[in-house]
GROMACS .gro file of C-alpha atoms in nm:
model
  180
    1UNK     CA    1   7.067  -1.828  -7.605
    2UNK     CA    2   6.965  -1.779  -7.938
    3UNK     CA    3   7.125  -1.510  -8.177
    4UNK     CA    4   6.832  -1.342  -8.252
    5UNK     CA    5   6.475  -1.376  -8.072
    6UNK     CA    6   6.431  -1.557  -7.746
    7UNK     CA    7   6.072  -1.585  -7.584
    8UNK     CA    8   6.071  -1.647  -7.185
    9UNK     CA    9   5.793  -1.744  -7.000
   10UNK     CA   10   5.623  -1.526  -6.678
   11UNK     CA   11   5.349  -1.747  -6.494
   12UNK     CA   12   5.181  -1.734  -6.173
   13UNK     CA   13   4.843  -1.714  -5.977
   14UNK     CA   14   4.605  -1.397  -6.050
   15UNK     CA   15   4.742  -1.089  -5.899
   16UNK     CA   16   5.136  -1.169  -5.872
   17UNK     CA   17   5.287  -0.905  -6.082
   18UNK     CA   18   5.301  -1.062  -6.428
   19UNK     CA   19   5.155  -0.789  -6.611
   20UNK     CA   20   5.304  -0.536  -6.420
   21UNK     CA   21   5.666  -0.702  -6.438
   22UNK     CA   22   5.666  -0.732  -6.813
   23UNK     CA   23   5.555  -0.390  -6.851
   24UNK     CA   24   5.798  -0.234  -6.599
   25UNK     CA   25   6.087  -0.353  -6.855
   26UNK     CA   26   5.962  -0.406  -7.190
   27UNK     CA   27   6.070  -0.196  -7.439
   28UNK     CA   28   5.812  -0.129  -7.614
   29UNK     CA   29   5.418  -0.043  -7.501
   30UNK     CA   30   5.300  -0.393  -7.318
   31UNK     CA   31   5.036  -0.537  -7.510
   32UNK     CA   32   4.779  -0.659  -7.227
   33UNK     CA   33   4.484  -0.883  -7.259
   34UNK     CA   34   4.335  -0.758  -6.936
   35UNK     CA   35   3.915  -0.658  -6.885
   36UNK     CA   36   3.783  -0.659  -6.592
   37UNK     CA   37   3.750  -0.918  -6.339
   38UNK     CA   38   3.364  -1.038  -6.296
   39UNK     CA   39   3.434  -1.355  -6.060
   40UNK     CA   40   3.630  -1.410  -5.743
   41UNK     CA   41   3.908  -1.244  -5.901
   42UNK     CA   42   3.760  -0.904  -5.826
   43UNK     CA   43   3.821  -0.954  -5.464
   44UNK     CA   44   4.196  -0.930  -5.568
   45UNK     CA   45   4.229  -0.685  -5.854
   46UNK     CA   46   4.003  -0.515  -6.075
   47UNK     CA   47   4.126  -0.670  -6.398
   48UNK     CA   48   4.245  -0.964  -6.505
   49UNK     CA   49   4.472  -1.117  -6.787
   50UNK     CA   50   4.237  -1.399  -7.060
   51UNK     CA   51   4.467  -1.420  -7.270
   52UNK     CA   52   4.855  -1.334  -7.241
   53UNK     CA   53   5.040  -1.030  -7.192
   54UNK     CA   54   5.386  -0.978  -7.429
   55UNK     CA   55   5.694  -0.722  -7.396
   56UNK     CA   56   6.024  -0.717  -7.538
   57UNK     CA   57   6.378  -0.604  -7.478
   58UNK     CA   58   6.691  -0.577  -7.659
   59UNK     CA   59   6.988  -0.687  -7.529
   60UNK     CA   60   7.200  -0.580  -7.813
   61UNK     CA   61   7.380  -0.744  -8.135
   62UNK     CA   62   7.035  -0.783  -8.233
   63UNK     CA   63   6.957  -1.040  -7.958
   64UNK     CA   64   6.590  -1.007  -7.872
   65UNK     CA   65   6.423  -1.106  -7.590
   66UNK     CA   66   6.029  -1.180  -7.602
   67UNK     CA   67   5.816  -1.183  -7.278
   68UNK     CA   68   5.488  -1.348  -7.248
   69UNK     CA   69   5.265  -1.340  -6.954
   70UNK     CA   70   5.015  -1.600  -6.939
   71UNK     CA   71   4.676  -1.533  -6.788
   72UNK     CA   72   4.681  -1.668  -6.358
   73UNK     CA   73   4.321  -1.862  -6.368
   74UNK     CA   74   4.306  -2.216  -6.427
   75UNK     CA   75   4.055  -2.172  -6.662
   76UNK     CA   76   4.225  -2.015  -6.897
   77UNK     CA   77   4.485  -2.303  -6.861
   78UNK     CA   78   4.469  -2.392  -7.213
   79UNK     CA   79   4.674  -2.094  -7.320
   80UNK     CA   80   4.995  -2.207  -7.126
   81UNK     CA   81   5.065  -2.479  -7.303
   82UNK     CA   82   4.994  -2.243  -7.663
   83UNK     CA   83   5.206  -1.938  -7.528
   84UNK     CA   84   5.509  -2.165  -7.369
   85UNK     CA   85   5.552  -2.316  -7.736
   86UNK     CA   86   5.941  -2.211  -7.816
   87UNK     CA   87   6.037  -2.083  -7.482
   88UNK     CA   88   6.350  -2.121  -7.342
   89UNK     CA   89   6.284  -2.044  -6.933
   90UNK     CA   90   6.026  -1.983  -6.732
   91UNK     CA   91   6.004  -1.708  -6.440
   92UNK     CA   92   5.752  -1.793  -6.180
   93UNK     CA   93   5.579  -1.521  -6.006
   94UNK     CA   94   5.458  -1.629  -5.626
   95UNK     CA   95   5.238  -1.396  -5.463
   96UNK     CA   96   5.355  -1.416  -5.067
   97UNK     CA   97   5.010  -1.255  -4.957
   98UNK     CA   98   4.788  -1.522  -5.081
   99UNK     CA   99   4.683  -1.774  -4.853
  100UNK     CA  100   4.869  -2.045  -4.977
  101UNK     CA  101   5.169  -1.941  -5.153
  102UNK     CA  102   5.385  -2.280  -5.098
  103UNK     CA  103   5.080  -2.423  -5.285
  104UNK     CA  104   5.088  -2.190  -5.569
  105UNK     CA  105   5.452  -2.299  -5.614
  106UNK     CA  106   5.365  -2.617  -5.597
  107UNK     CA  107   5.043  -2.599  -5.876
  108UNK     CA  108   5.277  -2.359  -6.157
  109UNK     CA  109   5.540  -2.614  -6.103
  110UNK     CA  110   5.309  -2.870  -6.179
  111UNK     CA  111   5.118  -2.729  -6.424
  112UNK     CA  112   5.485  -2.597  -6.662
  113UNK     CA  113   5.627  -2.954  -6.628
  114UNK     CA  114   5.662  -3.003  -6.941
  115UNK     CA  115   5.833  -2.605  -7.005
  116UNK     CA  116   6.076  -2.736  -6.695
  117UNK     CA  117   6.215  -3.084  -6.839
  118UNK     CA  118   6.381  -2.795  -7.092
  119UNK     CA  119   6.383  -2.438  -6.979
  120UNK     CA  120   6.570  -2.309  -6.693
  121UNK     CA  121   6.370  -2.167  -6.397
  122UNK     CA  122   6.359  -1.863  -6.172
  123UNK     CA  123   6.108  -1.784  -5.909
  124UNK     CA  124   5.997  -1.413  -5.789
  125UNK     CA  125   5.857  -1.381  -5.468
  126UNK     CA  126   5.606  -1.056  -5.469
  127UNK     CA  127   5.437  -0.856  -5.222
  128UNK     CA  128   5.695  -0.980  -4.916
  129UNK     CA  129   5.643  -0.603  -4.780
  130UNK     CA  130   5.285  -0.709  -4.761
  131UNK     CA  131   5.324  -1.087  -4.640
  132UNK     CA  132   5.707  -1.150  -4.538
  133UNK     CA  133   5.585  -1.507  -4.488
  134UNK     CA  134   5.678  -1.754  -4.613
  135UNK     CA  135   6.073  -1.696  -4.644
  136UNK     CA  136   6.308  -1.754  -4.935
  137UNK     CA  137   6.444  -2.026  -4.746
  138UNK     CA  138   6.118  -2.204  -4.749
  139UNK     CA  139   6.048  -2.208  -5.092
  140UNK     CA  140   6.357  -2.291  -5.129
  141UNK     CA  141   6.343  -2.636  -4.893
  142UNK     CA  142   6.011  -2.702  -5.128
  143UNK     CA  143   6.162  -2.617  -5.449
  144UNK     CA  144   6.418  -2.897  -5.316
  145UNK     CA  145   6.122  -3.188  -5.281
  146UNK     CA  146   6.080  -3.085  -5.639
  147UNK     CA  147   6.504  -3.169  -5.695
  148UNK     CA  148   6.487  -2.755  -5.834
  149UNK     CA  149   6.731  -2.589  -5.709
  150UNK     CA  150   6.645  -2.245  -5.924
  151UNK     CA  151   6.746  -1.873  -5.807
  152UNK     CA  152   6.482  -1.707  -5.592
  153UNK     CA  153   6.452  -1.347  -5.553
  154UNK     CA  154   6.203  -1.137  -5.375
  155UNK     CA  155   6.069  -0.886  -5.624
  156UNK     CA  156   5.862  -0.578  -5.642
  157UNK     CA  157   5.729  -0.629  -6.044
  158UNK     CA  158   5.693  -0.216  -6.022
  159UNK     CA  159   6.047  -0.194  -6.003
  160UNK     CA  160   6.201  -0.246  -6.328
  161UNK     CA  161   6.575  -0.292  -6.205
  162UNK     CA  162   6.417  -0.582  -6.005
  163UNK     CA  163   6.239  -0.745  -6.247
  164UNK     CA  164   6.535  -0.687  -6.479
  165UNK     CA  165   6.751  -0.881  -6.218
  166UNK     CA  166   6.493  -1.165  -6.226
  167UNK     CA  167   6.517  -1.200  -6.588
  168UNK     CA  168   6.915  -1.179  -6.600
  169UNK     CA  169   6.902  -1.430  -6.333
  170UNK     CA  170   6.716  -1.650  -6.592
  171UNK     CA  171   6.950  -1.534  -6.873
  172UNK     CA  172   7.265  -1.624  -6.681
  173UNK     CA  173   7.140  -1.952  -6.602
  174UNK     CA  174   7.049  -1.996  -7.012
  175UNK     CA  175   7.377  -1.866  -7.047
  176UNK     CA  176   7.650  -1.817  -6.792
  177UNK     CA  177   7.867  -1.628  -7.069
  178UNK     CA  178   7.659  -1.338  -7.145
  179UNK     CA  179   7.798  -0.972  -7.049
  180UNK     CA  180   7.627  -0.767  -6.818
   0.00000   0.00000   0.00000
């Protein structure tokens, strides 16, 4: 990690938690890019993210972490690439109640290649107490096809000591020498 300010990465499809994750541990108030959803989006949330979303925390000796949430439609695709500029991992957000969640995976893998030939990765499964399938173990037997082999937790993004365990999960793989 880097002494001072480190920027990580949350992506995912439309409705995963992204927003909700980064505010449920940033520091400071979440700056959101959300208005309200006026295409097929709507049947899934009310608002959506255009442009990014961005927390931070602190870990101390002045060793900040940044956290950007890029927007879950394609069509705002071009702002990936922009926000995942400098980042050093990436935490995947996989909604388990959408109809094709193994896909989803497979699209945000796809789609961060470029993030993934240099940050570590970390996948959050959301909204298992909705959808419990598919398993861990199955994204983890397609994360292998991939030759990822990345921690996978299920997550609740309204639960900050979750999300906080995703992100150390990241952290520890960036760095297996950081203190608890």
């Amino acid at each position: 990690m880097r002494q001072q300010d480190n920027k990580i990465i949350f992506t995912g499809p439309v409705g995963a938690g992204k927003t909700t994750a980064i505010g449920s541990i940033s520091e400071i108030s979440p700056v959101s890019t959300d208005v309200q959803a006026s295409d097929m989006t709507l049947n899934r949330k009310g608002e959506t993210t255009i442009a990014l979303d961005y927390g931070l925390m602190q870990l101390g000796d002045g060793v900040r972490v940044h956290l950007y949430g890029t927007p879950g439609q394609e069509r705002f695709d071009f702002m990936w690439e922009i926000i995942s500029k400098g980042a050093i991992g990436l935490i995947v957000l996989i909604d388990n109640s959408r109809p094709n969640p193994s896909g989803d995976l497979q699209f945000f893998l796809n789609a961060f290649k470029t993030l993934r030939t240099h940050a570590p990765l970390v996948i959050g499964v959301t909204k298992t107490d909705q959808a419990p399938q598919p398993s861990v173990e199955v994204y983890a037997t397609l994360l292998e096809k991939f030759g990822l082999h990345p921690p996978i937790l299920e997550v609740d993004p309204r639960n900050g000591d979750e999300v906080r365990q995703l992100l150390m999960a990241l952290l520890f793989t960036i760095d297996p020498g950081l203190e608890g």
